[in-house]
Tab-separated table of C-alpha atoms and ligand atoms in Angstrom:
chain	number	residue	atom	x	y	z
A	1	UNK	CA	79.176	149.080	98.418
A	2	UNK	CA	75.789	147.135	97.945
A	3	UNK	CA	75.701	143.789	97.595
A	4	UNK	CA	74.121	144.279	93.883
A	5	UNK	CA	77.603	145.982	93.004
A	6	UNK	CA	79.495	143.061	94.667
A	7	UNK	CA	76.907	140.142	92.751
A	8	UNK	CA	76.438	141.006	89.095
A	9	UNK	CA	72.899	140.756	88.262
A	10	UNK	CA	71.547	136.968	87.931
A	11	UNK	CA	71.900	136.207	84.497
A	12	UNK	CA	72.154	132.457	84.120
A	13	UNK	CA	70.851	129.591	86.271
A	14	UNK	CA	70.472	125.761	86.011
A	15	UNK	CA	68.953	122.817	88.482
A	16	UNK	CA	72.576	121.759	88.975
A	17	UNK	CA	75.562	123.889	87.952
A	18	UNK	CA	78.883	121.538	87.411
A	19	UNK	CA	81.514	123.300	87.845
A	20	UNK	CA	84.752	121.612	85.813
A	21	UNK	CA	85.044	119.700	82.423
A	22	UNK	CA	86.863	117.250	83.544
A	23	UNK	CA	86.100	113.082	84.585
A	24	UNK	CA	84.121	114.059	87.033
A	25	UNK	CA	82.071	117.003	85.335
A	26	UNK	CA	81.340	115.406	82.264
A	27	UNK	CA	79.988	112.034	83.377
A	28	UNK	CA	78.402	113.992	86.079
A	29	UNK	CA	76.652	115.811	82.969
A	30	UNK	CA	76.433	113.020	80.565
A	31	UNK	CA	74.125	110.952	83.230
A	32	UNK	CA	72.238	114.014	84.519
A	33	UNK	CA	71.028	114.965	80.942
A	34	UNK	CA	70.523	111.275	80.055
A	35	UNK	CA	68.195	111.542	82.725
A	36	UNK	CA	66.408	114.741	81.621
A	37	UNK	CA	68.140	116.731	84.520
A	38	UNK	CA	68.776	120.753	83.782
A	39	UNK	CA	72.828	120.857	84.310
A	40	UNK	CA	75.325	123.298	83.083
A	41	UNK	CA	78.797	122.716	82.840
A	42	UNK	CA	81.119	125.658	83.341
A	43	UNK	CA	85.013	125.146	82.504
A	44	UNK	CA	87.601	127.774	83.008
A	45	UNK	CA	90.183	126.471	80.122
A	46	UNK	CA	88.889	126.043	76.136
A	47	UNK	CA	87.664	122.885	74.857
A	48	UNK	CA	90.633	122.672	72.998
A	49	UNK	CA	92.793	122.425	76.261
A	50	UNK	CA	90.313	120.398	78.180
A	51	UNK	CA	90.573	117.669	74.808
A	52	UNK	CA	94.269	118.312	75.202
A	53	UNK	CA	95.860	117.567	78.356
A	54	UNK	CA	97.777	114.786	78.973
A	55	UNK	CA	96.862	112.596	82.341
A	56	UNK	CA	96.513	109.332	83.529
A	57	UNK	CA	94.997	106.524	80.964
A	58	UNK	CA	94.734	103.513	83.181
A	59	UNK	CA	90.798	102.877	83.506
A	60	UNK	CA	89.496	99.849	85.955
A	61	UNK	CA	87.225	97.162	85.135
A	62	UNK	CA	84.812	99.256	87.605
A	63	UNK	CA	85.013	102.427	85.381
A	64	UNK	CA	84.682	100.431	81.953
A	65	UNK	CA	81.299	99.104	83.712
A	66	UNK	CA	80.047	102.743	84.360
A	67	UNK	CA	80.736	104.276	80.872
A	68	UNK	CA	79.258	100.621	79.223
A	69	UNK	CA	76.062	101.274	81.207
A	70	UNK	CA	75.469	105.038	80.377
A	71	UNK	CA	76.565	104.201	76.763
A	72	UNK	CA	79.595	106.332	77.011
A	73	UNK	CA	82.136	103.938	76.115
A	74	UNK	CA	82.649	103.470	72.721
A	75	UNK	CA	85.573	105.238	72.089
A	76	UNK	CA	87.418	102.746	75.187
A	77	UNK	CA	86.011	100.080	73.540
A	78	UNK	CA	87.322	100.786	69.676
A	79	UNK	CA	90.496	101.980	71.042
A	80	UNK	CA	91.510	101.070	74.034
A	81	UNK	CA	93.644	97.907	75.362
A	82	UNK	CA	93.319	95.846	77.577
A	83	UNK	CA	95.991	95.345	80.263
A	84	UNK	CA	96.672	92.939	83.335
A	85	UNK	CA	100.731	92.378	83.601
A	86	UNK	CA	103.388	94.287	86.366
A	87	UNK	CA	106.802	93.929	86.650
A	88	UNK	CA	109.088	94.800	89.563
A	89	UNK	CA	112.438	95.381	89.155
A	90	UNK	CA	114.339	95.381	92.666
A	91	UNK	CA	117.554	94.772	94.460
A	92	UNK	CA	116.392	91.002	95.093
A	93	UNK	CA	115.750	90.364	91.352
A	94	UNK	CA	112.475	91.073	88.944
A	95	UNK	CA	109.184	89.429	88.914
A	96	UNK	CA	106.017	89.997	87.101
A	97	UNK	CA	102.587	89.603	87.852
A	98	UNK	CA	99.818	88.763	85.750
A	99	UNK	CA	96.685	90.377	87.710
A	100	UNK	CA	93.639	88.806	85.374
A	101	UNK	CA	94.936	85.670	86.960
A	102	UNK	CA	94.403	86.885	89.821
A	103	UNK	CA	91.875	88.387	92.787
A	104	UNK	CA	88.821	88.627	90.461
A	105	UNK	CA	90.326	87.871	87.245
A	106	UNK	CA	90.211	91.826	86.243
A	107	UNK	CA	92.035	93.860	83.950
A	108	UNK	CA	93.258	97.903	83.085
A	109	UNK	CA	92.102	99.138	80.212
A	110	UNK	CA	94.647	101.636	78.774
A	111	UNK	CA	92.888	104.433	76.634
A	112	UNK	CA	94.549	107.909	76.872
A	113	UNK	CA	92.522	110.523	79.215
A	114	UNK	CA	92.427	113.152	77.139
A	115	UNK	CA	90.405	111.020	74.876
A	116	UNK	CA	87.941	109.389	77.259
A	117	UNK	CA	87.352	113.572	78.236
A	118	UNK	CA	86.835	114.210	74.909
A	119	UNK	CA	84.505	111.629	74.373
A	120	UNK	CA	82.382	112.240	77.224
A	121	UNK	CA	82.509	115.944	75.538
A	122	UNK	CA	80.932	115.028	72.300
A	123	UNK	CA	78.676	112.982	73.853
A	124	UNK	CA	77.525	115.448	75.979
A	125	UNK	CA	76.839	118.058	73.020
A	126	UNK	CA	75.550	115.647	70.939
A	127	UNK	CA	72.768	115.302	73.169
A	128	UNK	CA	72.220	119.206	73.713
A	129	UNK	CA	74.286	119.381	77.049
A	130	UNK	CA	76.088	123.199	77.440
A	131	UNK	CA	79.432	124.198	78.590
A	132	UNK	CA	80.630	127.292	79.119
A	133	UNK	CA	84.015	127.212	78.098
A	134	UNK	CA	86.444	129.958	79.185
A	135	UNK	CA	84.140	130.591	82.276
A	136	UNK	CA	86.288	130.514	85.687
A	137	UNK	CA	83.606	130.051	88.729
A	138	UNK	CA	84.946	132.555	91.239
A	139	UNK	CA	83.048	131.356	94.067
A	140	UNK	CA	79.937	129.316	95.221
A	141	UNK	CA	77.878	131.634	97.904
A	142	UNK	CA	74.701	130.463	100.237
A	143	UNK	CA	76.167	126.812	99.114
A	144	UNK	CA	74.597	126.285	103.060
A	145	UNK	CA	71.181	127.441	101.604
A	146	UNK	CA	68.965	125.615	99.063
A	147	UNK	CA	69.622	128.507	96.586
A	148	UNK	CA	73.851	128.415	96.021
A	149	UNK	CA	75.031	131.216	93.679
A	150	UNK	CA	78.023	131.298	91.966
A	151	UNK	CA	80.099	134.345	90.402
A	152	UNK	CA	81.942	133.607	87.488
A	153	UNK	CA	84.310	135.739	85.580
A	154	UNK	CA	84.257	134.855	81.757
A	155	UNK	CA	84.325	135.848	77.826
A	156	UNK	CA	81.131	138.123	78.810
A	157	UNK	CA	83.043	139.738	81.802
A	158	UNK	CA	81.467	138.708	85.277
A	159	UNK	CA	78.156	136.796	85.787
A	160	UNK	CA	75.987	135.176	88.600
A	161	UNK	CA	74.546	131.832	87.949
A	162	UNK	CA	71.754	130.464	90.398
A	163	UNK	CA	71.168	126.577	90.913
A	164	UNK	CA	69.220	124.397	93.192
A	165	UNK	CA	72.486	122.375	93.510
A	166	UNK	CA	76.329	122.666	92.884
A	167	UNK	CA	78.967	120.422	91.639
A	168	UNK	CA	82.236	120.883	92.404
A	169	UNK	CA	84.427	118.843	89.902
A	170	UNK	CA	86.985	121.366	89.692
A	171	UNK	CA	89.455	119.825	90.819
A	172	UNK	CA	91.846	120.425	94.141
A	173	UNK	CA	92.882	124.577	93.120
A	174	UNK	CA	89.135	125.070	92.114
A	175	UNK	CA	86.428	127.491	93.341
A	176	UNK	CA	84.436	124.546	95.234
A	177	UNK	CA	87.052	123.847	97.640
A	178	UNK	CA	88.015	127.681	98.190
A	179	UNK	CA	84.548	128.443	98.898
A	180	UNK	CA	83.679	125.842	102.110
A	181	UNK	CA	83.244	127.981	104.891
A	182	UNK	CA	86.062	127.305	107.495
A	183	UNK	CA	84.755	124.437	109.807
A	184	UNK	CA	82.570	123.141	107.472
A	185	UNK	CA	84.703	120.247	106.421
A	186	UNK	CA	87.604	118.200	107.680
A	187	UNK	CA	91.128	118.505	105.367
A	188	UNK	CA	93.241	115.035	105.897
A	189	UNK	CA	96.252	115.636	104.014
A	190	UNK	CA	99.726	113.584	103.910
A	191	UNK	CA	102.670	114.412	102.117
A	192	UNK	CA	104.802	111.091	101.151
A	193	UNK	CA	107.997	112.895	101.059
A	194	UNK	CA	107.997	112.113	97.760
A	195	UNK	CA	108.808	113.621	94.141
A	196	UNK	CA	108.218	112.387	90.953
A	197	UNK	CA	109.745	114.023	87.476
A	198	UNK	CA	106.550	112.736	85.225
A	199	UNK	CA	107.910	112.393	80.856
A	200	UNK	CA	105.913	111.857	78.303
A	201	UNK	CA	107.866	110.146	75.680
A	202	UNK	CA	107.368	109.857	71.366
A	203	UNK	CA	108.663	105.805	72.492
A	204	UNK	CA	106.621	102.663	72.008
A	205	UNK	CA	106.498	100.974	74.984
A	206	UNK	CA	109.660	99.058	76.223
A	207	UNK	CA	107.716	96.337	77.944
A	208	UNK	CA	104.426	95.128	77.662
A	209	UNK	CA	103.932	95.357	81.411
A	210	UNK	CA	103.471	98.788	84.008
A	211	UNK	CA	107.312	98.560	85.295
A	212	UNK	CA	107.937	99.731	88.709
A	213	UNK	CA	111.680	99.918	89.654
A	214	UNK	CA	112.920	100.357	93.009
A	215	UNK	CA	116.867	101.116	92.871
A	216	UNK	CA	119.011	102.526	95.141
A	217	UNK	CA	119.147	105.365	93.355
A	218	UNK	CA	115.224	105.982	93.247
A	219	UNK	CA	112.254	104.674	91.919
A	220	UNK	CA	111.333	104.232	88.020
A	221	UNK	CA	108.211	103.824	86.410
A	222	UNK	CA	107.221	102.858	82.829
A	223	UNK	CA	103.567	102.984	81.774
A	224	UNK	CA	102.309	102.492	78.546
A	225	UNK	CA	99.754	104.746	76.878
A	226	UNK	CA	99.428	104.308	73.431
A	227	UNK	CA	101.438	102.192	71.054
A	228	UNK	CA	103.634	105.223	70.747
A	229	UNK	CA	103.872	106.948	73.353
A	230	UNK	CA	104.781	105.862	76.685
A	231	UNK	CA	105.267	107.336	80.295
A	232	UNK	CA	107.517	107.773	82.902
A	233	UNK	CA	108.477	108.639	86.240
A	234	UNK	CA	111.878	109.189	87.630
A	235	UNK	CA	112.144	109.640	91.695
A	236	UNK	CA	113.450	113.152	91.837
A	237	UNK	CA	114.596	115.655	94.579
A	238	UNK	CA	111.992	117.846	96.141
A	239	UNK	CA	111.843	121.217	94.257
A	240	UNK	CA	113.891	119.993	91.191
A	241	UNK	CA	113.070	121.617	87.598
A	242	UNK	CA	111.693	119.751	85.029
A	243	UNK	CA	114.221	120.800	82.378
A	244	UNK	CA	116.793	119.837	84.997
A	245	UNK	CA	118.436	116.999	83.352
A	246	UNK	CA	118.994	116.926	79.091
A	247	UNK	CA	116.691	114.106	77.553
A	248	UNK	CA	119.911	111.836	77.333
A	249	UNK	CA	120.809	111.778	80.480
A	250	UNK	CA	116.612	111.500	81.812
A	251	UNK	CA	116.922	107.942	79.507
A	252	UNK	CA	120.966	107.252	81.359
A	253	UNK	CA	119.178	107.106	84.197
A	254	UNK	CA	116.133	105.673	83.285
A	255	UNK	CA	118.202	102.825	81.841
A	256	UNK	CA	120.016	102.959	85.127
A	257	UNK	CA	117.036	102.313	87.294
A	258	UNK	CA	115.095	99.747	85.047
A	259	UNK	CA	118.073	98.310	85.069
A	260	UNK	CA	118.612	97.841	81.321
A	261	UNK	CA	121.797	96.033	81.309
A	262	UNK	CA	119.690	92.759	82.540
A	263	UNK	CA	116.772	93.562	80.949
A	264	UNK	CA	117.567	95.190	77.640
A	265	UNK	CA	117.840	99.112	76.842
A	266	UNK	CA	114.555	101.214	76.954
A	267	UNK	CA	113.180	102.540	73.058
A	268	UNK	CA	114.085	105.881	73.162
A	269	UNK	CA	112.243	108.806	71.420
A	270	UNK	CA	111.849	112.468	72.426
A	271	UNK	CA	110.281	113.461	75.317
A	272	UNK	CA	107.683	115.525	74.690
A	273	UNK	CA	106.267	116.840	77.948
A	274	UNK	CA	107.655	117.112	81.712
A	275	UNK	CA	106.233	117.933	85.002
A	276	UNK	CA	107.391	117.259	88.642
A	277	UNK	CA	105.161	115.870	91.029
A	278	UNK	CA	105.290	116.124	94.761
A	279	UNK	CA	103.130	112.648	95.854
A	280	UNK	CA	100.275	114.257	98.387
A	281	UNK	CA	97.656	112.713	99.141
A	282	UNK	CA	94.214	114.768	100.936
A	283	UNK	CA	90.669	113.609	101.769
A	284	UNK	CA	87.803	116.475	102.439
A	285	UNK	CA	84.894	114.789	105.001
A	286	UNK	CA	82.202	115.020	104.147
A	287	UNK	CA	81.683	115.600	100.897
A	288	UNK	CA	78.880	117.928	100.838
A	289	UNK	CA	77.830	121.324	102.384
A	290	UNK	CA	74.389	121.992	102.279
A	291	UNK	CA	73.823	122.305	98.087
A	292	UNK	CA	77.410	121.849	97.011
A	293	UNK	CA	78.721	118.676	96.434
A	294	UNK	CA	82.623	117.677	95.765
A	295	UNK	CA	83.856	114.596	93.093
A	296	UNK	CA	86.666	113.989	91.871
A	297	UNK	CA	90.397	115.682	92.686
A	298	UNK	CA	87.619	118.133	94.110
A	299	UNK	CA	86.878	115.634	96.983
A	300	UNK	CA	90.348	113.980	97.212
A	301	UNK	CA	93.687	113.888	96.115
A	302	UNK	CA	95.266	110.744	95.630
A	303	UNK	CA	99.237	109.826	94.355
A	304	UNK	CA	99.816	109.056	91.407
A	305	UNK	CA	101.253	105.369	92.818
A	306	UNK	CA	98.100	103.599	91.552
A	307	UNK	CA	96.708	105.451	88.954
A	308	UNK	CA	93.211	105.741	90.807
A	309	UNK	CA	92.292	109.266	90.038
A	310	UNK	CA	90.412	109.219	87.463
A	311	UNK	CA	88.754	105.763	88.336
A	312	UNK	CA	87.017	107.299	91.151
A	313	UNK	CA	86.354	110.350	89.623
A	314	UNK	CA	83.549	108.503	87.266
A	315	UNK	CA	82.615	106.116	90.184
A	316	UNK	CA	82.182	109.838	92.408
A	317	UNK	CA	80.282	110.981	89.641
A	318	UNK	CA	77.970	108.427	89.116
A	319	UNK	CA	76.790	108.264	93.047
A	320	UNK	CA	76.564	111.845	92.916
A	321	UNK	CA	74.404	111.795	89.716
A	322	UNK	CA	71.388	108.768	90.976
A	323	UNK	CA	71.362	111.152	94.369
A	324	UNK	CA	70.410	114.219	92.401
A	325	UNK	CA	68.453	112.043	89.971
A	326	UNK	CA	66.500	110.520	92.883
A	327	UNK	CA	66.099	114.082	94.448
A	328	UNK	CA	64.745	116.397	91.980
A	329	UNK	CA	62.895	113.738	90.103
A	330	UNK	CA	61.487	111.794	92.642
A	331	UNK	CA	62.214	113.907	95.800
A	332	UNK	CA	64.045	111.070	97.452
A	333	UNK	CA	67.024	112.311	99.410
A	334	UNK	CA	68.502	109.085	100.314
A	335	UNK	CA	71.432	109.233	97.342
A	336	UNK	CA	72.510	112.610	98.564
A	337	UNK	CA	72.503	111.728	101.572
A	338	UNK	CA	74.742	109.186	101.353
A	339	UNK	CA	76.765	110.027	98.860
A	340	UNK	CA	79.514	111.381	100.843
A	341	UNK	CA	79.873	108.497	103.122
A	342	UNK	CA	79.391	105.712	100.310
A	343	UNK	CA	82.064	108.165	98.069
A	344	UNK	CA	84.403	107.995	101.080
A	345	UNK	CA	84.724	104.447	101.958
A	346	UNK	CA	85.898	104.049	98.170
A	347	UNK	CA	88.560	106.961	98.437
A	348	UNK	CA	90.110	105.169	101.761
A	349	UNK	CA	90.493	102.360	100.176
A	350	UNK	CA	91.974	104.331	96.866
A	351	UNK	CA	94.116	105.924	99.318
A	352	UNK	CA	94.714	102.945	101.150
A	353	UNK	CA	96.504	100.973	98.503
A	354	UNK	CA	97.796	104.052	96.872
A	355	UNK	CA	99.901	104.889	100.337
A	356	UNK	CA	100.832	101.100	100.228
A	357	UNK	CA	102.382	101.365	97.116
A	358	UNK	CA	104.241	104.418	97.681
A	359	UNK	CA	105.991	102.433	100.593
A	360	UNK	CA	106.590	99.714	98.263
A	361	UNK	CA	108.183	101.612	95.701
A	362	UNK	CA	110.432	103.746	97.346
A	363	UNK	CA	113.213	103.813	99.835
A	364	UNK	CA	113.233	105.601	103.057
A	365	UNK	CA	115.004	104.879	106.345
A	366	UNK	CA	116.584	101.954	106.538
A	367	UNK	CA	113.829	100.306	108.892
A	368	UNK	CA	111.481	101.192	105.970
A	369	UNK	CA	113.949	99.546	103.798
A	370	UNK	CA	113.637	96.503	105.291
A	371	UNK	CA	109.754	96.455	105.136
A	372	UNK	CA	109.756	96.928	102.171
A	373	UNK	CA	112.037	94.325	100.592
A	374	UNK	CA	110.176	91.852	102.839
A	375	UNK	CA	106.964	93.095	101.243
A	376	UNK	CA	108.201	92.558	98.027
A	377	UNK	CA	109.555	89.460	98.803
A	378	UNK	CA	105.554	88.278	100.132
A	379	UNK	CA	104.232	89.788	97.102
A	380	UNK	CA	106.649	87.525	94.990
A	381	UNK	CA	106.147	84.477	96.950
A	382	UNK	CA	102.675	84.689	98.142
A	383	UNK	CA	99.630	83.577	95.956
A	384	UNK	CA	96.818	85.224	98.819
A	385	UNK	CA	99.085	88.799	98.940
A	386	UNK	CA	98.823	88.630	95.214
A	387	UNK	CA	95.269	88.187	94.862
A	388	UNK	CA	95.281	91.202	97.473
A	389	UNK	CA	97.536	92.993	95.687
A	390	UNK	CA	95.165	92.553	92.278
A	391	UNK	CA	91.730	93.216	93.568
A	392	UNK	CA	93.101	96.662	95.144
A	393	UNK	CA	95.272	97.230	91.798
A	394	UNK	CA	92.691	97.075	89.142
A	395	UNK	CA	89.370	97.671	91.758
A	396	UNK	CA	88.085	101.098	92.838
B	401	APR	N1	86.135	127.236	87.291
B	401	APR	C1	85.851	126.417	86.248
B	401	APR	N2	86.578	125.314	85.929
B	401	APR	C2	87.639	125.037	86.727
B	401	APR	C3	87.997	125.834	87.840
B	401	APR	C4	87.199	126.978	88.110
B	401	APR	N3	87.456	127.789	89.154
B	401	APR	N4	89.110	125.285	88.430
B	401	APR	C5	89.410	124.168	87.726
B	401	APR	N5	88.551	124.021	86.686
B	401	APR	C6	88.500	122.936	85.700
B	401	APR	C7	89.853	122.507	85.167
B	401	APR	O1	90.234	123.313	84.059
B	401	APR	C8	89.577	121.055	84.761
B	401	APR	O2	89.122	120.986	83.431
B	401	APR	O3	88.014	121.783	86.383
B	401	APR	C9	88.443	120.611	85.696
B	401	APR	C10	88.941	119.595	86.720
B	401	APR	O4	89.271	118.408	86.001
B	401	APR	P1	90.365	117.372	86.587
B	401	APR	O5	91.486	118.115	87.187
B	401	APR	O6	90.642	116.381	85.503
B	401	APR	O7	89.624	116.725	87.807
B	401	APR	P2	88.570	115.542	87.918
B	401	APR	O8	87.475	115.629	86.922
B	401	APR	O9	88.250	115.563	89.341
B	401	APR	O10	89.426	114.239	87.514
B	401	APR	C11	90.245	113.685	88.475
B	401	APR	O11	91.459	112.939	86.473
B	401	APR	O12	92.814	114.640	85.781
B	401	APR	C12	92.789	113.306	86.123
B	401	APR	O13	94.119	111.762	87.266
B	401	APR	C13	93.636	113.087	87.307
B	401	APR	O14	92.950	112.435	89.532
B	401	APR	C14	92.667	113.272	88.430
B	401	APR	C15	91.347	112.853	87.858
């Protein structure tokens, strides 16, 4: 078979090709056509789905800074709220923390993701930017030359796309990742041991704090996201099903773990989505292979512990986007060539304080145990852990 049968005909090509509508992909396109840069994004699901999905909705002060300064922040600002209190709620007793007292004084702002994405959507469109929606990339070829292809498969049947460089922002099951050539980057992956049964409930928040339970029969979380929905996490069994448990007995246990009976019951409401979640974390070095460049879930894969994903999917994004900037405008290669160190220093310490709060949060062996009441006991008691504990919490 000749290659031409194998590679549909080149029909479609861009400076920079982004593959994935997500965080990552769309302030990657936002700042590249700000900047007068040809990109085009290609997105396997509809726009519809990609405005959709429910995900995380805890932005740093870091990230609010990015989107202020590319002017893609409006929606955050009109709707979003600010937030700087935890709670635990252990063995030893509860304590809160109020982090803008804290480390640098910053706060969460709590806007829904699915909204930021489909902000950075219209903003895109609005100023002429194309997706290809329903368009799966099926592979990135010659990413090691300085002419990457990539096959796609999509509402036209298949296609070839040429670019001078390649985004991967699709994520950790995407094309980018499957198409590294073995050797060409490092895989550092941990599994926590841990599961998570993730609910989205139609409940207004129960406290006006994140809640983080540790109880001996598993950990609990409770994090608002809008004033009427809020989500939660239940420690589950590896391999359990999502429908396992009714919704009464999900908010039993709940109760159980937040312990309501000192604290006061938890406002109940139907929940309205499920998922389990095995923690794994994973870290690709380096970030780049020749023209193709990973951001975002792409690069790493971070627990959910900390809610850093998205927060350093836009700070990814943005060193990825003044290295192309710099190199096809100006022919400086200096940003892309140190993009993948300068992105990796920020996802160790994402994962850093991600894999510390796992520890904190759940029981293990008793050895562990011990650590970790002692941890929380510092983390009550002492003002410099806190003002640790804050900067890492809310910085990215
Ligand atoms: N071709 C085209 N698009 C693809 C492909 C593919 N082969 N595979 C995945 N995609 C799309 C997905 O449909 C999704 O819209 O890539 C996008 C990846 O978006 P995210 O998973 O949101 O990843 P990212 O932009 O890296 O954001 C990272 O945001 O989703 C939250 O907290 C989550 O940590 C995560 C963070």
């Amino acid at each position: 078979m000749t290659e031409s049968q194998i590679i549909p005909a080149v029909r479609n090509s861009a400076d920079v090709l982004i593959l994935g509508a997500g965080p990552a992909g769309l302030v990657l396109g936002n700042l590249l056509l700000a900047a007068g840069v040809d990109c085009v994004v290609l997105e396997r699901a509809t726009a519809e789905q990609v405005e959709s999905r429910s995900r995380a909705g805890f932005l740093a002060a870091n990230t609010v800074r990015v989107l202020e300064r590319h002017g893609l922040a409006e929606g955050l600002r009109r709707h979003g709220r600010e937030h700087a209190l935890c709670e635990f709620r252990t063995e030893d007793g509860s304590f809160r923390l109020d982090y803008s007292a804290l480390g640098r004084g910053e706060r969460h702002t709590v806007y829904p993701q699915h909204e930021l994405v489909a902000d950075l959507l219209a903003q895109y469109r609005r100023a002429g930017g194309q997706v290809r929606f329903g368009t799966e990339a099926l592979a990135v070829l010659d990413a090691g030359t300085d002419r990457p292809r990539v096959t796609t498969d999509g509402p036209e049947g298949p296609a070839g796309w040429r670019a001078r460089y390649v985004a991967g922002c699709d994520g950790r099951h995407g094309a980018a990742r499957r198409s590294l050539p073995p050797g060409s980057v490092r895989r550092h992956r941990h599994d926590h041991g841990v599961s998570w049964l993730g609910l989205l409930a139609e409940a207004p928040p129960s406290l006006d704090a994140v809640g983080y339970a540790v109880h001996g029969r598993g950990f609990a979380g409770h994090m608002a996201r809008t004033p009427a929905l809020t989500r939660y996490y239940l420690q589950c069994e590896r391999g359990s099903s999502p429908g396992a448990l009714p919704d009464e007995r999900v908010w039993e246990e709940l109760e159980l773990r937040m312990r309501a009976e000192e604290h006061g019951p938890l406002h109940r409401g139907p929940i309205v989505h499920r998922a389990v979640i095995d923690l794994e974390s994973d870290v690709l070095e380096p970030l780049r292979h020749g023209s193709l460049f990973l951001a975002g879930d792409a690069a790493s894969l971070l627990s959910p512990s900390a809610a850093k994903g998205a927060n350093l999917a836009v700070l990814e994004a943005e060193l990825l986007a003044e290295g192309l900037i710099a190199q096809l405008h100006r022919g400086d290669p200096g940003g892309l060539d140190g993009y993948s160190r300068r992105s990796l220093e920020h996802i160790w310490r994402a994962q850093e304080f991600s894999h510390w709060m796992v520890q904190l949060l759940h029981r293990t062996t008793h050895f562990h145990d011990g650590l970790r009441r002692s941890r929380l006991a510092s983390l009550r008691g002492s003002r410099s852990l806190q003002d640790w504990f804050a900067e890492h919490y809310v910085g990215v």
